[in-house]
Amino acid sequence: MKTNISLILTFALLSLFSSSTHAKHNNIKSRGTPVNNNTNNQQKNGISKPCQTYYSANTPHAVCDGDRSVMCLAGCTGGVVVQNCQSNSSSPLTTETCSVAFSQTSEAAYLCNTPQGAYTCQGPQSGGVVCHNCVSTPNGVLPSNNSSSTSNTPGHSSSNSTNEHDQQGKTLCN
């Protein structure tokens, strides 16, 4: 009888110890999960910031101030408004809201991209954009946009209202 009581107590203690150890391991796992989730949330919830120049503002890989090491996953809102714009040298002067891209090509000239096309502008500019959910880009590389490329050279894309452009408005190599 004494042996049976000893065995029962031994199994009870082992069972208690086992469940206590299991609970501690679960606690460690649950503490580790939020740390990883916080890292992921930081990637999903980046910062919003105003930008002087920008491109691909209407996409989930907008670039602010030419910094390719940061990508704004929620695009940009607003747009620089520029006067005295032309789509070509013989077109009439217009005022455009640059909701896709905006950059300064010289002291008095700007490149403005809208959903309707690309414009060279000479006039005064006002307004601006705020780009949202801006996060560090792995290896400083943006997703390629080769599917909409009109160039015959792989990795090159012409500047237009949907493709990225550099600050000079020339063809970009990705």
Backbone as numpy.savetxt, mean C-alpha at the origin, in Angstrom:
# Nx Ny Nz CAx CAy CAz Cx Cy Cz
-6.05 -53.10 50.46 -6.87 -51.93 50.46 -6.00 -50.68 50.46
-4.90 -50.72 51.27 -3.99 -49.59 51.32 -3.37 -49.34 49.94
-3.08 -50.39 49.21 -2.49 -50.27 47.88 -3.47 -49.61 46.92
-4.74 -49.97 47.01 -5.75 -49.37 46.13 -5.88 -47.87 46.39
-5.86 -47.47 47.63 -5.96 -46.04 47.96 -4.72 -45.31 47.45
-3.57 -45.89 47.58 -2.33 -45.28 47.09 -2.37 -45.13 45.58
-2.85 -46.15 44.89 -2.95 -46.07 43.43 -3.94 -44.99 43.01
-5.06 -44.92 43.69 -6.07 -43.91 43.36 -5.51 -42.51 43.58
-4.83 -42.31 44.70 -4.22 -41.00 44.96 -3.14 -40.67 43.93
-2.35 -41.65 43.55 -1.30 -41.43 42.55 -1.92 -41.02 41.22
-2.95 -41.74 40.77 -3.60 -41.40 39.50 -4.28 -40.03 39.58
-4.85 -39.71 40.72 -5.50 -38.41 40.90 -4.48 -37.29 40.81
-3.33 -37.46 41.46 -2.28 -36.45 41.40 -1.72 -36.32 39.99
-1.49 -37.43 39.32 -0.99 -37.38 37.94 -2.00 -36.68 37.03
-3.25 -36.98 37.21 -4.30 -36.36 36.41 -4.34 -34.85 36.65
-4.24 -34.45 37.90 -4.24 -33.03 38.25 -3.02 -32.34 37.66
-1.85 -32.95 37.79 -0.61 -32.39 37.24 -0.71 -32.28 35.73
-1.23 -33.29 35.07 -1.36 -33.30 33.62 -2.28 -32.18 33.14
-3.42 -31.99 33.78 -4.34 -30.94 33.35 -3.76 -29.56 33.65
-3.00 -29.41 34.72 -2.35 -28.14 35.04 -1.30 -27.80 34.00
-0.50 -28.78 33.60 0.52 -28.56 32.58 -0.13 -28.22 31.25
-1.22 -28.91 30.91 -1.94 -28.63 29.66 -2.47 -27.20 29.65
-3.00 -26.75 30.77 -3.52 -25.38 30.87 -2.40 -24.36 30.70
-1.22 -24.65 31.28 -0.10 -23.73 31.13 0.32 -23.64 29.68
0.38 -24.76 28.97 0.75 -24.74 27.56 -0.28 -23.99 26.73
-1.55 -24.15 27.04 -2.58 -23.40 26.33 -2.42 -21.91 26.58
-2.07 -21.52 27.79 -1.86 -20.12 28.13 -0.69 -19.56 27.32
0.36 -20.31 27.19 1.51 -19.86 26.40 1.10 -19.68 24.95
0.36 -20.63 24.42 -0.09 -20.51 23.03 -0.97 -19.29 22.84
-1.88 -19.05 23.76 -2.78 -17.91 23.59 -2.04 -16.59 23.73
-0.99 -16.56 24.54 -0.19 -15.33 24.63 0.56 -15.09 23.34
1.03 -16.15 22.69 1.80 -16.00 21.45 0.95 -15.57 20.28
-0.30 -15.96 20.24 -1.16 -15.65 19.11 -1.38 -14.15 18.93
-1.72 -13.40 19.98 -1.93 -11.97 19.78 -0.68 -11.25 19.28
0.50 -11.68 19.68 1.71 -11.03 19.20 1.78 -11.14 17.69
1.53 -12.35 17.17 1.53 -12.52 15.72 0.40 -11.74 15.07
-0.77 -11.74 15.70 -1.88 -10.99 15.13 -1.60 -9.50 15.13
-0.92 -8.99 16.16 -0.59 -7.56 16.17 0.32 -7.22 15.00
1.27 -8.07 14.71 2.16 -7.84 13.57 1.33 -7.80 12.29
0.42 -8.77 12.14 -0.42 -8.78 10.95 -1.32 -7.56 10.90
-1.87 -7.15 12.03 -2.74 -5.98 12.05 -1.98 -4.72 11.66
-0.72 -4.62 12.06 0.06 -3.46 11.67 0.22 -3.43 10.15
0.40 -4.59 9.53 0.50 -4.64 8.08 -0.83 -4.29 7.43
-1.95 -4.69 8.06 -3.26 -4.42 7.49 -3.75 -3.02 7.82
-3.25 -2.41 8.86 -3.72 -1.10 9.31 -2.55 -0.13 9.40
-2.00 0.21 8.25 -0.88 1.14 8.21 -1.33 2.55 8.51
-0.48 3.50 8.21 -0.76 4.90 8.51 -1.36 5.61 7.30
-2.02 6.73 7.55 -2.47 7.63 6.49 -1.54 8.82 6.50
-1.20 9.31 5.30 -0.29 10.46 5.26 -0.54 11.31 4.02
-0.35 12.63 4.14 -0.48 13.51 2.98 0.72 13.34 2.06
0.50 13.51 0.76 1.57 13.30 -0.21 1.65 14.49 -1.17
2.86 14.94 -1.44 3.08 16.02 -2.40 3.01 15.49 -3.83
3.62 14.34 -4.07 3.54 13.66 -5.35 3.06 12.24 -5.09
2.48 11.61 -6.10 1.91 10.28 -5.91 1.63 9.65 -7.26
1.52 8.35 -7.27 1.02 7.64 -8.44 0.32 6.36 -8.03
-0.45 5.83 -8.94 -1.31 4.66 -8.68 -2.23 4.93 -7.50
-2.66 6.17 -7.35 -3.46 6.57 -6.19 -4.80 5.86 -6.12
-5.29 5.39 -7.25 -6.59 4.72 -7.30 -6.45 3.19 -7.26
-5.34 2.70 -6.74 -5.08 1.26 -6.69 -4.70 0.84 -5.27
-4.66 -0.46 -5.01 -4.22 -0.93 -3.69 -2.70 -0.99 -3.55
-1.97 -0.32 -4.44 -0.52 -0.22 -4.29 -0.04 1.19 -4.65
-0.72 2.17 -4.06 -0.38 3.57 -4.29 0.99 3.89 -3.69
1.71 4.81 -4.36 3.03 5.23 -3.90 2.97 6.72 -3.59
3.44 7.09 -2.41 3.40 8.46 -1.92 4.81 9.05 -1.94
4.95 10.24 -2.49 6.22 10.97 -2.52 7.37 10.16 -3.11
7.06 9.25 -4.03 8.09 8.48 -4.73 8.79 7.44 -3.89
8.30 7.17 -2.69 8.95 6.21 -1.80 8.42 4.81 -2.06
9.14 4.03 -2.87 8.70 2.68 -3.23 8.88 1.68 -2.09
9.48 2.08 -0.98 9.61 1.16 0.14 8.35 1.14 1.00
7.40 2.02 0.65 6.11 2.07 1.35 5.00 1.99 0.31
4.03 1.14 0.56 2.90 0.99 -0.34 1.63 1.31 0.44
0.74 2.08 -0.17 -0.50 2.47 0.50 -1.62 1.58 -0.03
-1.99 0.60 0.78 -2.88 -0.48 0.35 -4.32 -0.05 0.15
-4.72 1.08 0.73 -6.09 1.56 0.57 -6.18 2.71 -0.42
-5.12 2.93 -1.21 -5.13 4.00 -2.18 -5.09 5.37 -1.53
-5.47 6.38 -2.31 -5.42 7.76 -1.84 -6.76 8.44 -2.10
-7.06 9.44 -1.30 -8.28 10.23 -1.50 -7.88 11.66 -1.78
-8.75 12.35 -2.52 -8.47 13.73 -2.89 -7.79 13.77 -4.25
-7.10 14.85 -4.49 -6.38 15.01 -5.74 -5.91 16.44 -5.88
-4.73 16.61 -6.43 -4.23 17.95 -6.72 -5.01 18.49 -7.91
-5.44 19.73 -7.83 -6.14 20.39 -8.93 -5.13 21.31 -9.61
-4.94 21.13 -10.92 -3.96 21.91 -11.67 -4.65 22.59 -12.84
-4.27 23.85 -13.08 -4.81 24.62 -14.20 -3.87 24.57 -15.39
-4.39 25.00 -16.54 -3.62 25.09 -17.78 -3.02 23.75 -18.19
-3.89 22.74 -18.27 -3.47 21.38 -18.63 -3.84 21.07 -20.07
-3.02 20.25 -20.71 -3.29 19.79 -22.07 -2.96 18.31 -22.18
-3.81 17.57 -22.90 -3.51 16.16 -23.15 -2.50 16.02 -24.28
-2.46 17.00 -25.18 -1.42 17.10 -26.22 -1.24 18.57 -26.57
-0.24 18.89 -27.35 0.11 20.29 -27.59 -0.97 21.07 -28.33
-1.88 20.40 -29.03 -2.93 21.13 -29.76 -4.28 21.12 -29.05
-4.38 20.49 -27.90 -5.67 20.44 -27.19 -5.88 21.73 -26.40
-7.14 22.07 -26.11 -7.42 23.29 -25.34 -6.93 23.15 -23.89
-6.69 24.28 -23.25 -6.28 24.28 -21.85 -7.47 23.93 -20.95
-7.22 23.07 -19.97 -8.26 22.65 -19.04 -7.72 22.69 -17.62
-8.62 22.57 -16.67 -8.24 22.39 -15.27 -8.56 20.94 -14.92
-7.60 20.25 -14.34 -7.76 18.82 -14.07 -7.56 18.51 -12.59
-8.29 17.51 -12.10 -8.07 16.95 -10.77 -7.28 15.66 -10.95
-6.08 15.64 -10.45 -5.14 14.53 -10.66 -5.41 13.43 -9.63
-6.42 12.61 -9.88 -6.82 11.60 -8.90 -6.05 10.29 -9.04
-5.28 10.13 -10.12 -4.49 8.90 -10.32 -3.02 9.14 -10.00
-2.46 10.24 -10.52 -1.04 10.52 -10.30 -0.76 12.01 -10.45
0.27 12.46 -9.76 0.70 13.85 -9.87 2.18 13.93 -9.55
2.93 14.64 -10.43 4.34 14.88 -10.15 4.77 16.17 -10.83
5.83 16.74 -10.33 6.38 17.96 -10.91 7.52 17.56 -11.83
7.45 17.99 -13.10 8.47 17.60 -14.07 9.53 18.68 -14.28
9.21 19.92 -13.94 10.17 21.02 -13.96 9.67 22.07 -12.98
10.36 23.20 -12.92 9.96 24.22 -11.95 8.53 24.69 -12.16
8.06 24.74 -13.41 6.73 25.26 -13.68 5.81 24.26 -14.39
6.22 23.02 -14.52 5.40 22.04 -15.24 5.09 20.83 -14.37
3.92 20.27 -14.60 3.45 19.13 -13.81 2.91 18.05 -14.75
2.99 16.82 -14.30 2.35 15.71 -14.98 1.16 15.31 -14.12
-0.02 15.25 -14.73 -1.26 14.97 -14.02 -1.97 13.81 -14.72
-2.25 12.76 -13.98 -3.01 11.63 -14.53 -4.38 11.58 -13.88
-5.39 11.43 -14.72 -6.78 11.27 -14.29 -7.28 9.94 -14.86
-8.45 9.50 -14.46 -9.00 8.29 -15.09 -9.21 8.44 -16.60
-9.31 9.69 -17.08 -9.53 9.93 -18.51 -8.24 10.00 -19.31
-7.09 10.23 -18.66 -5.84 10.32 -19.41 -4.76 11.10 -18.69
-3.65 11.30 -19.42 -2.49 12.01 -18.88 -2.44 13.42 -19.45
-2.05 14.37 -18.61 -2.00 15.77 -19.00 -0.68 16.38 -18.56
-0.19 17.31 -19.37 0.93 18.16 -18.98 0.32 19.50 -18.60
0.69 20.01 -17.44 0.06 21.22 -16.92 1.12 22.28 -16.61
0.77 23.54 -16.88 1.67 24.67 -16.64 1.16 25.60 -15.55
-0.08 25.45 -15.16 -0.71 26.43 -14.29 -0.49 26.18 -12.82
-1.07 27.05 -12.02 -0.98 26.88 -10.57 -1.71 25.61 -10.14
-1.30 25.09 -9.00 -1.93 23.87 -8.47 -2.36 24.11 -7.04
-3.39 23.37 -6.63 -3.89 23.46 -5.25 -4.41 22.09 -4.83
-4.73 21.97 -3.57 -5.26 20.71 -3.07 -4.16 19.70 -2.80
-4.55 18.48 -2.62 -3.59 17.42 -2.35 -4.30 16.10 -2.12
-3.53 15.10 -1.77 -4.10 13.78 -1.47 -3.61 13.31 -0.11
-4.38 12.39 0.44 -3.96 11.65 1.62 -4.02 10.18 1.22
-2.91 9.49 1.37 -2.85 8.07 1.05 -3.04 7.28 2.35
-3.74 6.15 2.23 -4.20 5.41 3.41 -3.63 4.00 3.48
-3.52 3.52 4.72 -3.04 2.17 5.02 -1.66 1.95 4.40
-0.76 2.90 4.64 0.59 2.84 4.08 1.47 1.97 4.98
2.06 0.94 4.38 2.88 -0.03 5.12 4.19 -0.24 4.37
5.18 -0.74 5.08 6.45 -1.08 4.45 6.23 -2.17 3.43
6.88 -2.02 2.28 6.75 -2.99 1.20 7.88 -4.00 1.30
7.58 -5.30 1.30 8.66 -6.30 1.36 9.66 -6.09 0.23
10.92 -5.96 0.58 12.02 -5.77 -0.37 11.87 -4.53 -1.24
10.97 -3.61 -0.87 10.80 -2.39 -1.64 10.28 -2.63 -3.04
9.60 -3.74 -3.29 9.13 -4.10 -4.62 7.62 -3.99 -4.68
7.13 -3.30 -5.68 5.69 -3.20 -5.90 5.23 -4.33 -6.79
3.97 -4.72 -6.70 3.45 -5.72 -7.63 3.58 -5.20 -9.05
3.91 -6.06 -10.00 4.08 -5.60 -11.38 2.72 -5.33 -11.98
2.70 -4.49 -12.98 1.48 -4.11 -13.67 1.61 -4.47 -15.14
2.25 -5.62 -15.42 2.53 -6.01 -16.79 1.27 -6.31 -17.59
0.17 -6.68 -16.96 -1.04 -7.04 -17.69 -1.62 -5.86 -18.47
-1.37 -4.63 -18.01 -1.91 -3.48 -18.73 -0.83 -2.75 -19.52
0.32 -3.36 -19.63 1.42 -2.75 -20.36 1.13 -2.69 -21.85
1.48 -1.57 -22.48 1.30 -1.44 -23.91 2.63 -1.51 -24.63
3.70 -1.64 -23.91 5.03 -1.71 -24.50 5.34 -3.13 -24.93
6.19 -3.26 -25.96 6.63 -4.58 -26.40 7.79 -5.09 -25.58
8.40 -4.23 -24.77 9.54 -4.64 -23.95 9.03 -5.16 -22.62
9.39 -6.42 -22.26 8.91 -6.96 -20.97 9.36 -6.09 -19.81
8.47 -5.88 -18.85 8.81 -5.12 -17.66 8.69 -3.62 -17.83
8.33 -3.15 -19.02 8.15 -1.72 -19.26 6.67 -1.44 -19.45
6.26 -0.27 -19.02 4.88 0.13 -19.26 4.86 1.61 -19.59
4.02 1.99 -20.53 3.92 3.38 -20.92 3.16 4.15 -19.86
3.42 5.45 -19.76 2.71 6.28 -18.80 1.32 6.57 -19.34
0.30 6.20 -18.60 -1.07 6.58 -18.93 -1.87 6.64 -17.65
-3.18 6.78 -17.76 -3.98 7.03 -16.57 -4.04 5.85 -15.62
-3.73 4.64 -16.08 -3.82 3.50 -15.17 -2.47 2.93 -14.80
-1.43 3.21 -15.56 -0.11 2.68 -15.23 0.67 3.65 -14.37
1.66 3.11 -13.66 2.52 3.93 -12.83 3.44 4.75 -13.74
3.95 5.84 -13.21 4.94 6.62 -13.95 5.95 7.17 -12.97
7.12 7.50 -13.51 8.12 8.10 -12.63 7.91 9.60 -12.61
8.76 10.32 -11.91 8.54 11.75 -11.73 8.74 12.55 -13.01
9.39 11.98 -14.00 9.58 12.69 -15.26 8.50 12.36 -16.27
7.61 11.43 -15.95 6.55 11.08 -16.86 7.02 10.21 -18.00
8.20 9.61 -17.88 8.76 8.77 -18.93 8.38 7.32 -18.67
8.75 6.47 -19.61 8.48 5.05 -19.46 9.23 4.51 -18.26
8.57 3.65 -17.51 9.13 3.06 -16.28 9.58 1.63 -16.53
10.66 1.24 -15.94 11.07 -0.16 -15.93 10.83 -0.69 -14.54
10.08 -1.78 -14.41 9.82 -2.38 -13.09 10.86 -3.40 -12.76
